[in-house]
Short mmCIF file of C-alpha atoms and ligand atoms in Angstrom, two decimals:
data_model
loop_
_atom_site.label_atom_id
_atom_site.label_comp_id
_atom_site.label_asym_id
_atom_site.label_seq_id
_atom_site.Cartn_x
_atom_site.Cartn_y
_atom_site.Cartn_z
CA MET A 113 13.68 -15.27 -10.52
CA ARG A 114 15.49 -13.83 -7.52
CA VAL A 115 13.49 -10.98 -6.09
CA SER A 116 14.11 -8.56 -3.23
CA VAL A 117 11.41 -6.58 -1.47
CA VAL A 118 12.21 -3.48 0.55
CA GLY A 119 9.65 -2.99 3.33
CA SER A 120 7.99 -6.12 4.74
CA GLY A 121 4.65 -4.77 5.89
CA TYR A 122 1.20 -5.72 4.61
CA VAL A 123 2.12 -5.14 0.98
CA GLY A 124 5.81 -6.10 0.98
CA LEU A 125 5.39 -9.35 2.86
CA VAL A 126 2.33 -10.47 0.93
CA THR A 127 3.90 -9.52 -2.42
CA GLY A 128 7.14 -11.28 -1.53
CA MET A 129 5.42 -14.43 -0.30
CA GLY A 130 3.21 -14.34 -3.39
CA PHE A 131 6.33 -14.34 -5.56
CA VAL A 132 7.73 -17.21 -3.47
CA LYS A 133 4.56 -19.18 -4.10
CA LEU A 134 4.99 -18.56 -7.83
CA GLY A 135 8.41 -20.22 -7.68
CA ASN A 136 10.77 -17.31 -7.04
CA GLU A 137 13.30 -16.76 -4.27
CA VAL A 138 12.81 -13.67 -2.18
CA ILE A 139 14.93 -11.54 0.13
CA PHE A 140 13.01 -9.13 2.36
CA VAL A 141 14.70 -5.96 3.56
CA ASP A 142 13.38 -4.08 6.56
CA ILE A 143 14.64 -1.70 9.23
CA ASP A 144 12.45 -3.26 11.91
CA TYR A 145 14.45 -6.02 13.63
CA LYS A 146 11.39 -7.55 15.20
CA LYS A 147 9.93 -8.07 11.73
CA ILE A 148 13.18 -9.46 10.34
CA HIS A 149 13.43 -11.90 13.23
CA ALA A 150 9.80 -12.98 12.89
CA ILE A 151 10.08 -13.54 9.13
CA ASN A 152 13.27 -15.57 9.55
CA ASN A 153 11.35 -17.78 11.99
CA ALA A 154 8.52 -18.23 9.48
CA GLN A 155 6.25 -16.13 11.70
CA PRO A 156 4.24 -13.41 9.95
CA PRO A 157 4.55 -10.13 11.87
CA ILE A 158 1.04 -9.21 10.67
CA TYR A 159 -2.17 -11.16 10.49
CA GLU A 160 -3.29 -12.19 6.99
CA GLU A 161 -5.15 -15.35 6.17
CA GLY A 162 -2.94 -18.08 4.69
CA LEU A 163 0.31 -16.21 5.28
CA GLU A 164 1.60 -18.29 8.15
CA GLU A 165 1.00 -21.57 6.33
CA LEU A 166 2.75 -20.22 3.25
CA MET A 167 5.71 -19.03 5.28
CA LYS A 168 6.04 -22.43 6.97
CA LYS A 169 5.67 -24.34 3.72
CA PHE A 170 8.28 -22.36 1.82
CA LYS A 171 10.83 -21.85 4.61
CA GLY A 172 14.26 -21.70 2.96
CA LYS A 173 12.92 -19.99 -0.18
CA TYR A 174 12.99 -16.58 1.46
CA HIS A 175 14.73 -14.72 4.24
CA ALA A 176 14.80 -11.24 5.73
CA THR A 177 17.71 -8.90 6.39
CA ASP A 178 18.53 -5.28 7.09
CA ASP A 179 21.38 -5.44 4.57
CA TYR A 180 20.44 -3.74 1.29
CA ARG A 181 23.73 -4.71 -0.33
CA GLU A 182 23.13 -8.40 0.26
CA ALA A 183 19.58 -8.12 -1.09
CA ILE A 184 20.42 -6.14 -4.22
CA LEU A 185 23.51 -8.15 -5.15
CA ASN A 186 21.61 -11.41 -4.79
CA SER A 187 18.48 -10.53 -6.74
CA GLU A 188 17.56 -9.32 -10.22
CA VAL A 189 14.62 -7.18 -9.32
CA THR A 190 13.84 -5.09 -6.24
CA PHE A 191 10.38 -3.90 -5.20
CA ILE A 192 10.04 -0.83 -3.00
CA ALA A 193 7.07 -1.46 -0.69
CA VAL A 194 7.74 0.90 2.20
CA GLY A 195 5.00 3.02 3.74
CA THR A 196 3.90 6.36 2.29
CA PRO A 197 1.95 7.91 5.17
CA SER A 198 0.31 11.32 5.39
CA ARG A 199 1.99 14.35 6.85
CA GLU A 200 0.06 16.53 9.31
CA ASP A 201 -1.26 18.67 6.40
CA GLY A 202 -2.44 15.64 4.39
CA SER A 203 0.42 15.68 1.88
CA ILE A 204 2.35 12.49 1.20
CA ASP A 205 5.37 11.74 3.38
CA LEU A 206 8.12 10.29 1.18
CA THR A 207 10.73 9.88 3.94
CA TYR A 208 10.78 6.07 3.72
CA VAL A 209 10.70 6.00 -0.07
CA LYS A 210 13.66 8.37 -0.18
CA GLN A 211 15.60 6.38 2.42
CA ALA A 212 14.99 3.18 0.50
CA SER A 213 15.99 4.80 -2.82
CA ARG A 214 19.27 6.08 -1.38
CA GLU A 215 20.16 2.69 0.11
CA ILE A 216 19.24 0.83 -3.07
CA GLY A 217 21.32 3.34 -5.04
CA LYS A 218 24.38 2.73 -2.88
CA ALA A 219 24.09 -1.04 -3.31
CA LEU A 220 23.44 -0.66 -7.03
CA LYS A 221 26.80 1.03 -7.43
CA GLU A 222 28.52 -2.31 -6.85
CA LYS A 223 26.23 -4.29 -9.09
CA LYS A 224 27.54 -5.41 -12.48
CA ASP A 225 24.38 -6.90 -13.97
CA TYR A 226 21.25 -5.08 -15.09
CA HIS A 227 18.99 -4.65 -12.10
CA VAL A 228 15.35 -3.58 -12.12
CA ILE A 229 13.83 -1.41 -9.39
CA VAL A 230 10.06 -1.34 -9.10
CA VAL A 231 8.11 1.13 -7.01
CA LYS A 232 5.14 -0.69 -5.49
CA SER A 233 4.40 1.80 -2.72
CA THR A 234 1.51 4.12 -3.54
CA VAL A 235 3.16 7.35 -4.71
CA LEU A 236 1.75 10.44 -6.41
CA PRO A 237 2.21 10.85 -10.16
CA GLY A 238 5.72 12.05 -10.88
CA THR A 239 7.33 10.56 -7.75
CA THR A 240 9.07 7.62 -9.40
CA GLU A 241 10.65 9.78 -12.10
CA GLU A 242 11.21 12.95 -10.08
CA VAL A 243 12.13 11.62 -6.63
CA VAL A 244 13.13 7.95 -6.82
CA LYS A 245 15.04 8.08 -10.11
CA PRO A 246 17.33 11.03 -9.22
CA LEU A 247 18.22 9.43 -5.87
CA LEU A 248 18.96 6.06 -7.46
CA GLU A 249 21.12 7.78 -10.08
CA GLU A 250 22.94 9.99 -7.58
CA TYR A 251 23.81 7.18 -5.18
CA SER A 252 24.64 4.55 -7.81
CA GLY A 253 26.40 6.81 -10.29
CA LYS A 254 24.38 5.02 -13.00
CA LYS A 255 21.69 6.03 -15.49
CA ALA A 256 18.12 4.83 -15.26
CA PHE A 257 16.66 2.98 -18.27
CA LYS A 258 20.22 2.38 -19.51
CA ASP A 259 22.31 0.95 -16.65
CA PHE A 260 19.37 -0.15 -14.52
CA GLY A 261 15.63 -0.54 -15.02
CA LEU A 262 12.91 1.41 -13.25
CA ALA A 263 9.17 0.76 -13.14
CA MET A 264 6.05 1.58 -11.17
CA ASN A 265 3.72 -1.29 -10.36
CA PRO A 266 0.90 -0.24 -8.02
CA GLU A 267 -0.66 -2.79 -5.70
CA PHE A 268 -4.42 -3.24 -5.40
CA LEU A 269 -4.63 -5.99 -2.78
CA ARG A 270 -7.21 -5.72 -0.01
CA GLU A 271 -6.13 -6.44 3.54
CA GLY A 272 -7.93 -9.46 4.93
CA VAL A 273 -7.80 -11.25 1.58
CA ALA A 274 -4.40 -9.94 0.57
CA LEU A 275 -2.72 -13.14 -0.56
CA LYS A 276 -5.72 -14.20 -2.58
CA ASP A 277 -5.90 -10.76 -4.18
CA PHE A 278 -2.20 -10.71 -4.99
CA LEU A 279 -2.39 -14.07 -6.73
CA ASN A 280 -5.77 -13.44 -8.42
CA PRO A 281 -5.90 -9.72 -9.12
CA ASP A 282 -8.48 -7.97 -11.31
CA ARG A 283 -5.58 -6.46 -13.21
CA ILE A 284 -1.84 -5.87 -13.07
CA VAL A 285 -0.70 -2.37 -13.94
CA ILE A 286 2.89 -1.95 -15.06
CA GLY A 287 4.27 1.52 -15.67
CA VAL A 288 7.50 1.32 -17.64
CA GLN A 289 9.70 3.21 -20.02
CA ASP A 290 12.33 0.74 -21.23
CA GLU A 291 11.78 -2.55 -23.00
CA LYS A 292 14.20 -4.57 -20.84
CA THR A 293 12.35 -3.67 -17.65
CA LYS A 294 9.01 -4.45 -19.26
CA LYS A 295 10.29 -7.94 -20.17
CA VAL A 296 11.48 -8.65 -16.63
CA LEU A 297 8.10 -7.70 -15.13
CA GLU A 298 6.13 -9.57 -17.77
CA GLU A 299 8.19 -12.64 -17.02
CA LEU A 300 7.71 -12.29 -13.27
CA TYR A 301 3.94 -11.90 -13.59
CA ARG A 302 3.53 -14.49 -16.37
CA PRO A 303 2.02 -17.17 -14.04
CA ILE A 304 -0.73 -14.80 -12.94
CA ASN A 305 -3.74 -14.92 -15.17
CA ALA A 306 -5.07 -11.36 -15.19
CA PRO A 307 -5.30 -8.48 -17.66
CA LYS A 308 -1.95 -6.71 -17.76
CA LEU A 309 -2.05 -3.04 -18.53
CA ILE A 310 1.21 -1.52 -19.66
CA THR A 311 1.38 2.26 -19.29
CA ASN A 312 3.96 4.94 -18.79
CA ILE A 313 5.20 5.42 -15.23
CA LYS A 314 3.12 8.47 -14.32
CA THR A 315 -0.09 6.89 -15.57
CA ALA A 316 0.49 3.78 -13.44
CA GLU A 317 0.92 6.03 -10.40
CA MET A 318 -2.33 7.86 -11.18
CA ILE A 319 -4.34 4.67 -11.77
CA LYS A 320 -3.79 3.71 -8.14
CA TYR A 321 -4.97 7.08 -6.81
CA ALA A 322 -7.94 7.28 -9.15
CA SER A 323 -8.99 3.73 -8.14
CA ASN A 324 -8.80 4.41 -4.42
CA ALA A 325 -10.52 7.78 -4.76
CA PHE A 326 -13.32 6.21 -6.78
CA LEU A 327 -13.86 3.40 -4.27
CA ALA A 328 -13.85 5.87 -1.39
CA ALA A 329 -16.35 8.00 -3.32
CA LYS A 330 -18.57 4.99 -3.98
CA ILE A 331 -18.86 4.34 -0.24
CA SER A 332 -19.32 7.99 0.74
CA PHE A 333 -21.99 8.33 -1.92
CA ALA A 334 -23.76 5.22 -0.64
CA ASN A 335 -23.57 6.57 2.92
CA GLU A 336 -24.99 9.94 1.96
CA ILE A 337 -27.95 8.26 0.26
CA GLY A 338 -28.06 5.81 3.17
CA ASN A 339 -28.48 8.63 5.69
CA ILE A 340 -31.44 9.93 3.68
CA CYS A 341 -32.87 6.40 3.50
CA LYS A 342 -32.59 6.05 7.28
CA LYS A 343 -34.70 9.18 7.81
CA LEU A 344 -37.26 7.89 5.30
CA GLY A 345 -37.42 4.41 6.83
CA ILE A 346 -35.91 2.79 3.75
CA ASP A 347 -33.38 -0.06 3.87
CA SER A 348 -30.43 1.37 1.93
CA TRP A 349 -28.92 -2.10 1.41
CA LYS A 350 -31.91 -3.01 -0.73
CA VAL A 351 -31.56 0.30 -2.54
CA PHE A 352 -27.94 -0.39 -3.45
CA GLU A 353 -28.73 -3.96 -4.37
CA GLY A 354 -31.13 -2.48 -6.88
CA VAL A 355 -28.74 0.22 -8.02
CA GLY A 356 -25.84 -2.24 -8.32
CA LEU A 357 -27.77 -4.42 -10.75
CA ASP A 358 -27.12 -1.79 -13.39
CA HIS A 359 -24.13 -3.22 -15.25
CA ARG A 360 -22.59 0.22 -15.57
CA ILE A 361 -22.42 0.51 -11.79
CA SER A 362 -21.62 -2.96 -10.29
CA PRO A 363 -22.89 -4.14 -6.91
CA HIS A 364 -19.44 -4.68 -5.40
CA PHE A 365 -18.16 -2.42 -2.69
CA PHE A 366 -21.49 -0.64 -2.51
CA ARG A 367 -22.66 -1.00 1.07
CA THR A 368 -23.66 1.61 3.57
CA GLY A 369 -22.29 1.74 7.11
CA ILE A 370 -19.95 3.90 9.16
CA GLY A 371 -17.46 4.57 6.40
CA TRP A 372 -13.97 3.62 5.32
CA GLY A 373 -10.72 3.62 7.27
CA GLY A 374 -7.48 1.74 6.89
CA SER A 375 -4.04 2.58 5.70
CA CYS A 376 -4.96 3.53 2.13
CA PHE A 377 -8.19 5.39 1.34
CA PRO A 378 -7.81 8.12 3.97
CA LYS A 379 -4.20 8.97 3.23
CA ASP A 380 -4.47 8.52 -0.52
CA THR A 381 -7.54 10.72 -0.93
CA ARG A 382 -5.92 13.37 1.27
CA ALA A 383 -2.69 13.22 -0.73
CA LEU A 384 -4.57 13.54 -4.01
CA ILE A 385 -6.53 16.54 -2.70
CA LYS A 386 -3.29 18.19 -1.63
CA LYS A 387 -1.65 17.49 -4.97
CA ALA A 388 -4.68 18.84 -6.88
CA GLU A 389 -4.56 22.03 -4.82
CA GLU A 390 -0.86 22.43 -5.50
CA LEU A 391 -1.74 22.25 -9.17
CA GLY A 392 -4.34 25.01 -8.76
CA GLU A 393 -7.33 22.65 -8.92
CA ASP A 394 -10.20 22.60 -6.42
CA PRO A 395 -11.12 18.91 -6.04
CA MET A 396 -14.66 19.45 -4.75
CA ILE A 397 -15.83 15.86 -5.07
CA LEU A 398 -12.79 14.45 -3.29
CA LYS A 399 -13.19 16.91 -0.43
CA ALA A 400 -16.85 15.98 0.00
CA VAL A 401 -15.95 12.28 -0.10
CA VAL A 402 -13.64 12.82 2.88
CA GLU A 403 -16.07 15.03 4.78
CA VAL A 404 -18.97 12.58 4.49
CA ASN A 405 -16.66 9.86 5.74
CA GLU A 406 -15.51 11.86 8.75
CA ARG A 407 -19.08 12.43 9.92
CA GLN A 408 -20.38 8.94 9.26
CA PRO A 409 -19.05 7.08 12.36
CA LEU A 410 -20.63 9.72 14.59
CA LYS A 411 -24.03 8.62 13.29
CA LEU A 412 -23.57 5.66 15.60
CA ILE A 413 -23.35 7.95 18.63
CA GLU A 414 -26.32 9.99 17.39
CA LEU A 415 -28.46 6.85 17.15
CA LEU A 416 -27.18 5.56 20.47
CA LYS A 417 -28.32 8.74 22.21
CA LYS A 418 -31.81 8.24 20.86
CA HIS A 419 -32.04 5.22 23.15
CA VAL A 420 -29.55 6.13 25.87
CA PRO A 421 -29.70 9.93 26.10
CA GLU A 422 -27.23 10.23 28.99
CA LEU A 423 -23.98 8.33 28.39
CA ARG A 424 -22.13 9.54 31.47
CA GLY A 425 -21.44 6.65 33.83
CA LYS A 426 -22.76 4.04 31.38
CA THR A 427 -20.71 1.10 30.10
CA ILE A 428 -20.91 0.74 26.34
CA GLY A 429 -19.71 -2.39 24.57
CA VAL A 430 -17.81 -1.99 21.29
CA LEU A 431 -17.54 -4.97 18.99
CA GLY A 432 -14.64 -4.64 16.56
CA LEU A 433 -11.56 -2.43 16.55
CA ALA A 434 -9.84 -3.36 13.28
CA PHE A 435 -10.65 -1.06 10.36
CA LYS A 436 -12.24 -4.06 8.68
CA PRO A 437 -12.64 -7.76 9.42
CA ASP A 438 -9.90 -10.37 8.96
CA THR A 439 -7.05 -8.00 9.69
CA ASP A 440 -5.28 -6.70 12.78
CA ASP A 441 -4.74 -3.31 11.10
CA VAL A 442 -6.21 -0.41 13.06
CA ARG A 443 -4.90 2.49 11.00
CA GLU A 444 -7.67 5.13 10.67
CA THR A 445 -10.19 2.69 12.08
CA ARG A 446 -13.68 4.07 12.68
CA ALA A 447 -13.45 2.47 16.14
CA TYR A 448 -11.08 5.23 17.25
CA ILE A 449 -13.54 8.00 16.39
CA VAL A 450 -16.45 6.14 17.98
CA ILE A 451 -14.60 5.25 21.20
CA LYS A 452 -13.12 8.73 21.55
CA ALA A 453 -16.61 10.22 21.30
CA LEU A 454 -17.94 7.76 23.91
CA LEU A 455 -15.16 8.59 26.36
CA GLU A 456 -15.69 12.32 25.81
CA GLU A 457 -19.35 11.83 26.74
CA GLY A 458 -18.23 10.25 30.01
CA ALA A 459 -19.07 6.63 29.12
CA SER A 460 -16.85 3.65 29.95
CA VAL A 461 -15.95 1.34 27.09
CA ILE A 462 -15.50 -2.39 27.05
CA ALA A 463 -14.29 -3.61 23.68
CA TYR A 464 -13.43 -6.81 21.91
CA ASP A 465 -11.76 -7.61 18.61
CA PRO A 466 -10.49 -11.06 17.58
CA LYS A 467 -7.16 -9.73 16.24
CA ALA A 468 -6.69 -6.03 16.75
CA MET A 469 -6.84 -5.30 20.50
CA GLU A 470 -3.09 -5.16 21.02
CA ASN A 471 -2.60 -2.92 17.99
CA PHE A 472 -5.44 -0.64 19.08
CA ARG A 473 -3.95 -0.19 22.54
CA LYS A 474 -0.51 0.58 21.11
CA PHE A 475 -1.60 2.70 18.17
CA TYR A 476 -4.00 4.99 20.04
CA PRO A 477 -2.42 5.59 23.45
CA ASP A 478 -4.78 8.52 24.19
CA VAL A 479 -7.85 6.30 23.94
CA GLY A 480 -6.52 2.74 23.90
CA GLY A 481 -5.35 2.91 27.51
CA ARG A 482 -8.78 3.97 28.76
CA VAL A 483 -10.63 1.06 27.21
CA GLU A 484 -11.26 -2.19 29.00
CA TYR A 485 -10.57 -5.18 26.73
CA ALA A 486 -12.69 -8.30 26.91
CA SER A 487 -11.46 -11.76 26.05
CA SER A 488 -14.45 -12.54 23.83
CA GLY A 489 -17.57 -11.09 22.29
CA GLU A 490 -19.60 -13.10 24.83
CA GLU A 491 -17.82 -11.33 27.66
CA VAL A 492 -18.77 -7.92 26.24
CA LEU A 493 -22.38 -9.05 26.06
CA GLU A 494 -22.28 -10.37 29.62
CA ARG A 495 -20.93 -7.07 30.92
CA THR A 496 -23.22 -4.58 29.20
CA GLU A 497 -26.70 -4.05 27.83
CA VAL A 498 -25.68 -1.54 25.18
CA LEU A 499 -23.54 -2.42 22.17
CA LEU A 500 -22.07 -0.70 19.18
CA ILE A 501 -20.96 -2.84 16.23
CA VAL A 502 -17.97 -1.28 14.49
CA THR A 503 -16.32 -4.12 12.53
CA GLU A 504 -18.21 -6.95 10.83
CA TRP A 505 -16.20 -9.95 12.07
CA LYS A 506 -17.99 -13.19 11.14
CA GLU A 507 -17.90 -14.43 14.74
CA PHE A 508 -20.17 -11.57 15.79
CA GLU A 509 -22.95 -13.43 13.95
CA GLU A 510 -22.65 -16.17 16.58
CA LEU A 511 -23.45 -13.97 19.58
CA ASP A 512 -26.75 -13.90 21.44
CA TYR A 513 -28.01 -10.32 21.33
CA SER A 514 -31.36 -10.95 22.98
CA GLY A 515 -32.26 -8.35 25.57
CA LYS A 516 -29.64 -5.90 24.28
CA ILE A 517 -29.69 -2.46 22.73
CA VAL A 518 -27.59 -2.70 19.58
CA ILE A 519 -26.54 0.16 17.32
CA ASP A 520 -25.00 -1.43 14.28
CA GLY A 521 -22.53 0.26 11.96
CA ARG A 522 -21.95 -2.79 9.73
CA ARG A 523 -25.06 -4.99 9.71
CA ILE A 524 -24.75 -8.13 11.77
CA LYS A 525 -27.86 -10.15 10.96
CA ALA A 526 -28.00 -11.95 14.32
CA ALA A 527 -28.17 -8.61 16.12
CA GLU A 528 -30.78 -7.29 13.73
CA LYS A 529 -32.88 -10.38 14.37
CA ASN A 530 -32.53 -10.83 18.13
CA ALA A 531 -31.69 -7.55 19.85
CA LYS A 532 -34.29 -5.95 22.11
CA ILE A 533 -33.71 -2.61 20.42
CA TYR A 534 -31.84 -2.51 17.12
CA GLU A 535 -30.77 0.43 14.98
CA GLY A 536 -28.79 0.10 11.78
CA VAL A 537 -26.88 3.19 10.82
CA CYS A 538 -28.39 3.40 7.30
CA TRP A 539 -31.14 0.80 7.47
P1 NAD B 24 3.47 -1.03 6.35
O1 NAD B 24 3.64 0.15 7.23
O2 NAD B 24 2.68 -2.20 6.79
O3 NAD B 24 4.90 -1.57 5.91
C1 NAD B 24 5.97 -0.77 5.57
C2 NAD B 24 7.26 -1.49 5.96
O4 NAD B 24 8.37 -0.75 5.46
C3 NAD B 24 7.46 -1.61 7.47
O5 NAD B 24 7.74 -2.95 7.79
C4 NAD B 24 8.66 -0.71 7.75
O6 NAD B 24 9.45 -1.15 8.84
C5 NAD B 24 9.40 -0.80 6.45
N1 NAD B 24 10.34 0.29 6.16
C6 NAD B 24 10.21 1.61 6.39
N2 NAD B 24 11.28 2.28 5.97
C7 NAD B 24 12.14 1.36 5.46
C8 NAD B 24 13.42 1.44 4.85
N3 NAD B 24 14.03 2.61 4.68
N4 NAD B 24 13.99 0.29 4.45
C9 NAD B 24 13.38 -0.90 4.61
N5 NAD B 24 12.17 -1.03 5.17
C10 NAD B 24 11.54 0.10 5.59
O7 NAD B 24 2.85 -0.42 4.99
P2 NAD B 24 1.89 -1.18 3.93
O8 NAD B 24 0.50 -1.15 4.40
O9 NAD B 24 2.52 -2.47 3.54
O10 NAD B 24 1.99 -0.15 2.71
C11 NAD B 24 3.13 -0.02 1.92
C12 NAD B 24 2.79 0.76 0.68
O11 NAD B 24 1.83 0.04 -0.11
C13 NAD B 24 2.14 2.11 0.96
O12 NAD B 24 2.56 3.03 -0.01
C14 NAD B 24 0.67 1.83 0.80
O13 NAD B 24 -0.06 2.97 0.44
C15 NAD B 24 0.66 0.82 -0.32
N6 NAD B 24 -0.49 -0.06 -0.34
C16 NAD B 24 -0.98 -0.59 0.81
C17 NAD B 24 -2.06 -1.47 0.76
C18 NAD B 24 -2.62 -2.04 2.03
O14 NAD B 24 -3.73 -2.60 1.96
N7 NAD B 24 -1.95 -1.97 3.17
C19 NAD B 24 -2.63 -1.80 -0.48
C20 NAD B 24 -2.09 -1.28 -1.62
C21 NAD B 24 -1.02 -0.41 -1.56
#
C-alpha cells in the first residue's frame, strides 16, 4: 500500500519505516527541513536501534517532503503522528494536530479516490471526531465516513525498542466507524501477528490514556512502597519480584527507582487529569501518581546529603541524561530535576550520556549550559569521587566504581558491588 505519515518524529518515523519494512511505500511529511533532509539521505534524525540500517536498506521505498499535496495525492492512507504536547496548565496542546488536519483537508479537496486518514498521535477522547473531523471536512469540502475514511489508531511503542515494538506489538487498537476504513487498516496491519481490537473512535483514544496512566501508576505505586522499604532496610526489587509473580499483577514494568519521564507519561497523565476536572471529576489517584513521581528524583539528593552534607563547591558526577536508556530523548528526564537541584545547592556537575548530551544541552538551556560534559563514563569517574546514576545505560555496568560514593537511581549492579559507599534509592 502507499502510505503517508505526517510528522516524522519518534512515532512517525518508526511507524513509517515499519510500514516500509512490511512492504509498503511511504511518504513522510514534516515541517522541519533538517528532518526532511536527513530522512532523504537515509539518516535518522533521532536515535533508535535498527532505524539507520532499515533506512539504508530500503532507500528508494520512502522519501520525505514538506508538500502535503504530493503526499496525499500519492498515497491511500495518511497517518497523523505530530506531537501533542502539554500547555502550561497541563491541558493538551492540539496546535500541530489542527495544522496537520487543515493541510490534509486542503490536499484532500483535490483527491478523487477514497482516502483514509488515521490519527496516531495521542489525543484525548473526542478529539478525532470533534476537532480533526470538522477541520478535514471544512478544508476538503467532503464528508467523513462517506467521501473519506477516518480512524484513530493509538501507538504503544516504547522508545529505545520502538521498531521492535511497532513490528511485534502486544496489541493493535483500531478505532473506526465505517467499514471501508476498517478494511484498509486491517489490510495494512495484516502482516503483524498481534491481537487486533476494533473499537469505536473515542474508545481507542481512551485506551491509550488509560494504558499510560496505569503504567505510570504502577511505577509510582512501586516507588511509594519502595520508599517505605528503604526506611525498613528491605530490598524493594525483591518485594516486587514476589508481588509480580501473582498472575493478576505481572512482573513487567514493576521496578522502583527515581520515577518516569519521557514524552508520554507526564503529558498524558496531566492531560487526562485536566480533562477529568473539566468533566467535574476529581481524579485523586492520577494526581497522587504525578505527585509521587515529582518527588521521587529528589530522593537521590536526600540520600546524597546523608554522605556529603555540604554540596557547595563539590563536583558531582551524573551518569545518564536521557529519560531512559537506548534513546537520545530528554523530554521530562529525571536528570533535569536532579541536576537543577545540584546546581541550586552550589555543586558543580560533570555529566555523561552515550546519546543524549547534545539534546540535554539544547533542551534545557537554563541548566544544560552550566553542566560540564564528559566524553565517557570513565572520564566522569576519573574527575569525581561522588556519582549519581540517573539512567541505566548498559555501558555503566562496565565502569569501575571502586573507591567511589554512588547514589543509584536505577540499580547498576557493578556500582552496587564495587562502590566504597553505595545507596540505592529504594533498595
Ligand atoms: P516528536 O516531537 O518526536 O515528532 C513530531 C513531529 O511532527 C516532528 O518531527 C515535528 O516537526 C512534526 N510536525 C509538527 N507539526 C507538523 C505539521 N503541521 N506538519 C507536519 N509535521 C509536523 O513526537 P513523537 O514523540 O513522535 O510523538 C508524536 C505523537 O505520538 C504524540 O501524540 C505522542 O504522544 C504519541 N506517542 C509517542 C510515543 C513516544 O514514545 N514518543 C509513543 C506513543 C505515542
